[in-house]
Amino acid sequence: MMWKVISEQDLHFHSWGNEFVVYNNLSGDTHLLNWAAAQILLKLKESPSNAVLLATALAPFWQVDPDAELALQIENILSDLNAIALIERTQS
């Protein structure tokens, strides 16, 4: 399943160490994200992706193996980001 940042959404980030605050201009909501969720969201701002592609892209940066367990963890984060209306499914 491919994911992308919701169209016409302008996200504003601010970080303190490993915590990020993200403001969503469409909803007016501000969300506190951990480092991993913020990195995934930043990657999705660049282009749509799925958990496997994100695992491959982020694993070297996170210094972990891009295995099925990492992809599953990323899929869970994607589900959380979708639940708070920061991302949506896409066909591309």
Tab-separated table of N, CA and C in Angstrom:
chain	number	residue	atom	x	y	z
A	1	MET	N	0.838	-1.164	0.000
A	1	MET	CA	0.000	0.000	0.000
A	1	MET	C	0.895	1.244	0.000
A	2	MET	N	0.607	2.152	-0.903
A	2	MET	CA	1.373	3.387	-1.013
A	2	MET	C	0.708	4.489	-0.190
A	3	TRP	N	1.545	5.351	0.364
A	3	TRP	CA	1.087	6.451	1.196
A	3	TRP	C	1.699	7.758	0.725
A	4	LYS	N	1.003	8.861	0.999
A	4	LYS	CA	1.523	10.193	0.673
A	4	LYS	C	0.985	11.184	1.696
A	5	VAL	N	1.651	12.331	1.776
A	5	VAL	CA	1.134	13.423	2.588
A	5	VAL	C	-0.136	13.913	1.903
A	6	ILE	N	-1.136	14.238	2.683
A	6	ILE	CA	-2.419	14.670	2.132
A	6	ILE	C	-2.213	15.898	1.254
A	7	SER	N	-2.808	15.850	0.070
A	7	SER	CA	-2.684	16.939	-0.899
A	7	SER	C	-3.141	18.263	-0.287
A	8	GLU	N	-2.480	19.327	-0.692
A	8	GLU	CA	-2.774	20.691	-0.265
A	8	GLU	C	-2.511	20.928	1.216
A	9	GLN	N	-1.881	19.967	1.867
A	9	GLN	CA	-1.550	20.113	3.279
A	9	GLN	C	-0.152	20.707	3.382
A	10	ASP	N	-0.014	21.698	4.203
A	10	ASP	CA	1.280	22.328	4.431
A	10	ASP	C	1.676	22.040	5.868
A	11	LEU	N	2.641	21.146	6.050
A	11	LEU	CA	3.068	20.760	7.387
A	11	LEU	C	4.255	21.610	7.811
A	12	HIS	N	4.221	22.076	9.045
A	12	HIS	CA	5.310	22.871	9.603
A	12	HIS	C	5.925	22.091	10.759
A	13	PHE	N	7.228	21.870	10.693
A	13	PHE	CA	7.953	21.069	11.677
A	13	PHE	C	8.796	21.947	12.598
A	14	HIS	N	8.908	21.518	13.843
A	14	HIS	CA	9.871	22.089	14.774
A	14	HIS	C	10.334	20.939	15.658
A	15	SER	N	11.622	20.891	15.953
A	15	SER	CA	12.125	19.757	16.731
A	15	SER	C	12.876	20.216	17.974
A	16	TRP	N	12.835	19.338	18.964
A	16	TRP	CA	13.625	19.454	20.187
A	16	TRP	C	14.229	18.076	20.413
A	17	GLY	N	15.487	17.920	20.047
A	17	GLY	CA	16.126	16.621	20.215
A	17	GLY	C	15.452	15.576	19.342
A	18	ASN	N	14.896	14.555	19.968
A	18	ASN	CA	14.254	13.462	19.240
A	18	ASN	C	12.740	13.590	19.166
A	19	GLU	N	12.202	14.743	19.541
A	19	GLU	CA	10.768	14.966	19.456
A	19	GLU	C	10.486	16.076	18.462
A	20	PHE	N	9.403	15.899	17.713
A	20	PHE	CA	9.012	16.854	16.687
A	20	PHE	C	7.580	17.293	16.914
A	21	VAL	N	7.330	18.562	16.707
A	21	VAL	CA	5.979	19.082	16.684
A	21	VAL	C	5.664	19.394	15.233
A	22	VAL	N	4.506	18.926	14.783
A	22	VAL	CA	4.084	19.141	13.405
A	22	VAL	C	2.732	19.842	13.428
A	23	TYR	N	2.674	20.973	12.742
A	23	TYR	CA	1.423	21.711	12.622
A	23	TYR	C	0.812	21.405	11.257
A	24	ASN	N	-0.453	21.043	11.246
A	24	ASN	CA	-1.201	20.739	10.029
A	24	ASN	C	-2.118	21.923	9.725
A	25	ASN	N	-1.836	22.636	8.633
A	25	ASN	CA	-2.622	23.820	8.308
A	25	ASN	C	-4.067	23.508	7.913
A	26	LEU	N	-4.336	22.301	7.406
A	26	LEU	CA	-5.709	21.971	7.000
A	26	LEU	C	-6.636	21.771	8.195
A	27	SER	N	-6.136	21.094	9.204
A	27	SER	CA	-6.977	20.814	10.371
A	27	SER	C	-6.769	21.815	11.498
A	28	GLY	N	-5.632	22.506	11.483
A	28	GLY	CA	-5.294	23.397	12.586
A	28	GLY	C	-4.735	22.652	13.784
A	29	ASP	N	-4.507	21.346	13.629
A	29	ASP	CA	-3.997	20.523	14.727
A	29	ASP	C	-2.473	20.556	14.778
A	30	THR	N	-1.951	20.418	15.975
A	30	THR	CA	-0.518	20.269	16.199
A	30	THR	C	-0.301	18.901	16.823
A	31	HIS	N	0.693	18.165	16.301
A	31	HIS	CA	0.946	16.798	16.753
A	31	HIS	C	2.373	16.673	17.251
A	32	LEU	N	2.559	15.928	18.331
A	32	LEU	CA	3.880	15.598	18.836
A	32	LEU	C	4.250	14.228	18.289
A	33	LEU	N	5.351	14.179	17.531
A	33	LEU	CA	5.809	12.931	16.914
A	33	LEU	C	7.173	12.557	17.449
A	34	ASN	N	7.420	11.250	17.508
A	34	ASN	CA	8.769	10.824	17.841
A	34	ASN	C	9.655	10.948	16.605
A	35	TRP	N	10.924	10.701	16.789
A	35	TRP	CA	11.914	10.873	15.733
A	35	TRP	C	11.606	9.999	14.515
A	36	ALA	N	11.266	8.734	14.731
A	36	ALA	CA	11.001	7.810	13.616
A	36	ALA	C	9.790	8.264	12.799
A	37	ALA	N	8.709	8.620	13.473
A	37	ALA	CA	7.501	9.065	12.759
A	37	ALA	C	7.772	10.335	11.963
A	38	ALA	N	8.541	11.244	12.532
A	38	ALA	CA	8.870	12.479	11.822
A	38	ALA	C	9.715	12.199	10.584
A	39	GLN	N	10.679	11.285	10.685
A	39	GLN	CA	11.513	10.946	9.534
A	39	GLN	C	10.684	10.308	8.418
A	40	ILE	N	9.744	9.457	8.788
A	40	ILE	CA	8.853	8.843	7.802
A	40	ILE	C	7.996	9.911	7.131
A	41	LEU	N	7.446	10.815	7.910
A	41	LEU	CA	6.613	11.876	7.359
A	41	LEU	C	7.414	12.786	6.426
A	42	LEU	N	8.642	13.090	6.798
A	42	LEU	CA	9.500	13.906	5.934
A	42	LEU	C	9.783	13.192	4.610
A	43	LYS	N	10.007	11.880	4.650
A	43	LYS	CA	10.214	11.111	3.412
A	43	LYS	C	8.960	11.142	2.541
A	44	LEU	N	7.804	11.041	3.157
A	44	LEU	CA	6.555	11.061	2.394
A	44	LEU	C	6.273	12.439	1.805
A	45	LYS	N	6.820	13.488	2.418
A	45	LYS	CA	6.686	14.822	1.826
A	45	LYS	C	7.451	14.891	0.501
A	46	GLU	N	8.539	14.119	0.399
A	46	GLU	CA	9.347	14.093	-0.827
A	46	GLU	C	8.625	13.353	-1.946
A	47	SER	N	8.036	12.190	-1.613
A	47	SER	CA	7.334	11.392	-2.621
A	47	SER	C	6.545	10.279	-1.941
A	48	PRO	N	5.480	9.802	-2.605
A	48	PRO	CA	4.723	8.672	-2.057
A	48	PRO	C	5.620	7.450	-1.895
A	49	SER	N	5.272	6.611	-0.925
A	49	SER	CA	6.079	5.427	-0.673
A	49	SER	C	5.258	4.401	0.088
A	50	ASN	N	5.866	3.240	0.303
A	50	ASN	CA	5.243	2.204	1.119
A	50	ASN	C	6.217	1.775	2.210
A	51	ALA	N	5.793	0.893	3.088
A	51	ALA	CA	6.615	0.504	4.235
A	51	ALA	C	7.929	-0.139	3.819
A	52	VAL	N	7.914	-0.971	2.797
A	52	VAL	CA	9.137	-1.650	2.360
A	52	VAL	C	10.140	-0.651	1.783
A	53	LEU	N	9.662	0.257	0.938
A	53	LEU	CA	10.547	1.268	0.361
A	53	LEU	C	11.081	2.212	1.437
A	54	LEU	N	10.240	2.569	2.382
A	54	LEU	CA	10.689	3.424	3.479
A	54	LEU	C	11.726	2.711	4.344
A	55	ALA	N	11.518	1.428	4.599
A	55	ALA	CA	12.500	0.657	5.371
A	55	ALA	C	13.847	0.644	4.663
A	56	THR	N	13.823	0.439	3.357
A	56	THR	CA	15.064	0.420	2.573
A	56	THR	C	15.749	1.790	2.602
A	57	ALA	N	14.968	2.841	2.496
A	57	ALA	CA	15.535	4.194	2.465
A	57	ALA	C	16.044	4.647	3.829
A	58	LEU	N	15.337	4.295	4.886
A	58	LEU	CA	15.669	4.813	6.211
A	58	LEU	C	16.605	3.920	7.017
A	59	ALA	N	16.680	2.651	6.699
A	59	ALA	CA	17.509	1.722	7.470
A	59	ALA	C	18.969	2.165	7.587
A	60	PRO	N	19.625	2.580	6.508
A	60	PRO	CA	21.010	3.028	6.661
A	60	PRO	C	21.136	4.250	7.579
A	61	PHE	N	20.195	5.162	7.477
A	61	PHE	CA	20.183	6.357	8.300
A	61	PHE	C	19.969	5.993	9.774
A	62	TRP	N	19.123	4.993	10.019
A	62	TRP	CA	18.818	4.553	11.374
A	62	TRP	C	19.801	3.495	11.871
A	63	GLN	N	20.697	3.063	11.003
A	63	GLN	CA	21.709	2.046	11.316
A	63	GLN	C	21.079	0.735	11.791
A	64	VAL	N	20.091	0.273	11.020
A	64	VAL	CA	19.436	-1.011	11.261
A	64	VAL	C	19.315	-1.754	9.938
A	65	ASP	N	18.943	-3.027	10.006
A	65	ASP	CA	18.736	-3.817	8.793
A	65	ASP	C	17.349	-3.540	8.223
A	66	PRO	N	17.245	-3.402	6.887
A	66	PRO	CA	15.931	-3.170	6.258
A	66	PRO	C	15.157	-4.470	6.087
A	67	ASP	N	14.772	-5.087	7.200
A	67	ASP	CA	14.122	-6.390	7.144
A	67	ASP	C	12.606	-6.271	7.299
A	68	ALA	N	11.951	-7.416	7.326
A	68	ALA	CA	10.486	-7.449	7.421
A	68	ALA	C	9.998	-6.855	8.738
A	69	GLU	N	10.750	-7.033	9.808
A	69	GLU	CA	10.360	-6.473	11.105
A	69	GLU	C	10.353	-4.944	11.059
A	70	LEU	N	11.367	-4.346	10.428
A	70	LEU	CA	11.404	-2.893	10.290
A	70	LEU	C	10.230	-2.410	9.439
A	71	ALA	N	9.951	-3.102	8.345
A	71	ALA	CA	8.819	-2.724	7.490
A	71	ALA	C	7.508	-2.798	8.263
A	72	LEU	N	7.355	-3.786	9.124
A	72	LEU	CA	6.144	-3.908	9.941
A	72	LEU	C	6.043	-2.750	10.942
A	73	GLN	N	7.145	-2.386	11.562
A	73	GLN	CA	7.151	-1.251	12.483
A	73	GLN	C	6.783	0.037	11.742
A	74	ILE	N	7.310	0.203	10.537
A	74	ILE	CA	6.997	1.387	9.736
A	74	ILE	C	5.530	1.371	9.331
A	75	GLU	N	5.000	0.204	8.984
A	75	GLU	CA	3.576	0.097	8.635
A	75	GLU	C	2.702	0.534	9.809
A	76	ASN	N	3.094	0.190	11.021
A	76	ASN	CA	2.341	0.615	12.210
A	76	ASN	C	2.392	2.132	12.369
A	77	ILE	N	3.547	2.722	12.126
A	77	ILE	CA	3.674	4.180	12.205
A	77	ILE	C	2.839	4.837	11.116
A	78	LEU	N	2.848	4.265	9.915
A	78	LEU	CA	2.026	4.795	8.821
A	78	LEU	C	0.544	4.773	9.199
A	79	SER	N	0.126	3.710	9.835
A	79	SER	CA	-1.269	3.608	10.294
A	79	SER	C	-1.585	4.715	11.303
A	80	ASP	N	-0.644	4.975	12.212
A	80	ASP	CA	-0.837	6.040	13.201
A	80	ASP	C	-0.902	7.415	12.531
A	81	LEU	N	-0.010	7.653	11.559
A	81	LEU	CA	-0.007	8.932	10.853
A	81	LEU	C	-1.296	9.127	10.056
A	82	ASN	N	-1.823	8.042	9.519
A	82	ASN	CA	-3.101	8.100	8.809
A	82	ASN	C	-4.237	8.409	9.777
A	83	ALA	N	-4.196	7.813	10.952
A	83	ALA	CA	-5.260	8.014	11.942
A	83	ALA	C	-5.351	9.468	12.396
A	84	ILE	N	-4.233	10.195	12.366
A	84	ILE	CA	-4.267	11.605	12.773
A	84	ILE	C	-4.297	12.538	11.561
A	85	ALA	N	-4.640	11.979	10.404
A	85	ALA	CA	-4.894	12.737	9.165
A	85	ALA	C	-3.688	13.535	8.669
A	86	LEU	N	-2.497	12.934	8.782
A	86	LEU	CA	-1.307	13.558	8.189
A	86	LEU	C	-0.946	12.939	6.848
A	87	ILE	N	-1.391	11.690	6.623
A	87	ILE	CA	-1.119	11.005	5.356
A	87	ILE	C	-2.383	10.306	4.878
A	88	GLU	N	-2.340	9.891	3.606
A	88	GLU	CA	-3.460	9.167	3.025
A	88	GLU	C	-2.932	8.133	2.027
A	89	ARG	N	-3.745	7.147	1.734
A	89	ARG	CA	-3.385	6.140	0.724
A	89	ARG	C	-3.397	6.772	-0.656
A	90	THR	N	-2.568	6.223	-1.521
A	90	THR	CA	-2.522	6.695	-2.899
A	90	THR	C	-2.311	5.505	-3.826
A	91	GLN	N	-2.684	5.664	-5.070
A	91	GLN	CA	-2.510	4.606	-6.069
A	91	GLN	C	-1.140	4.629	-6.716
A	92	SER	N	-0.438	5.768	-6.637
A	92	SER	CA	0.860	5.884	-7.330
A	92	SER	C	2.011	5.446	-6.472
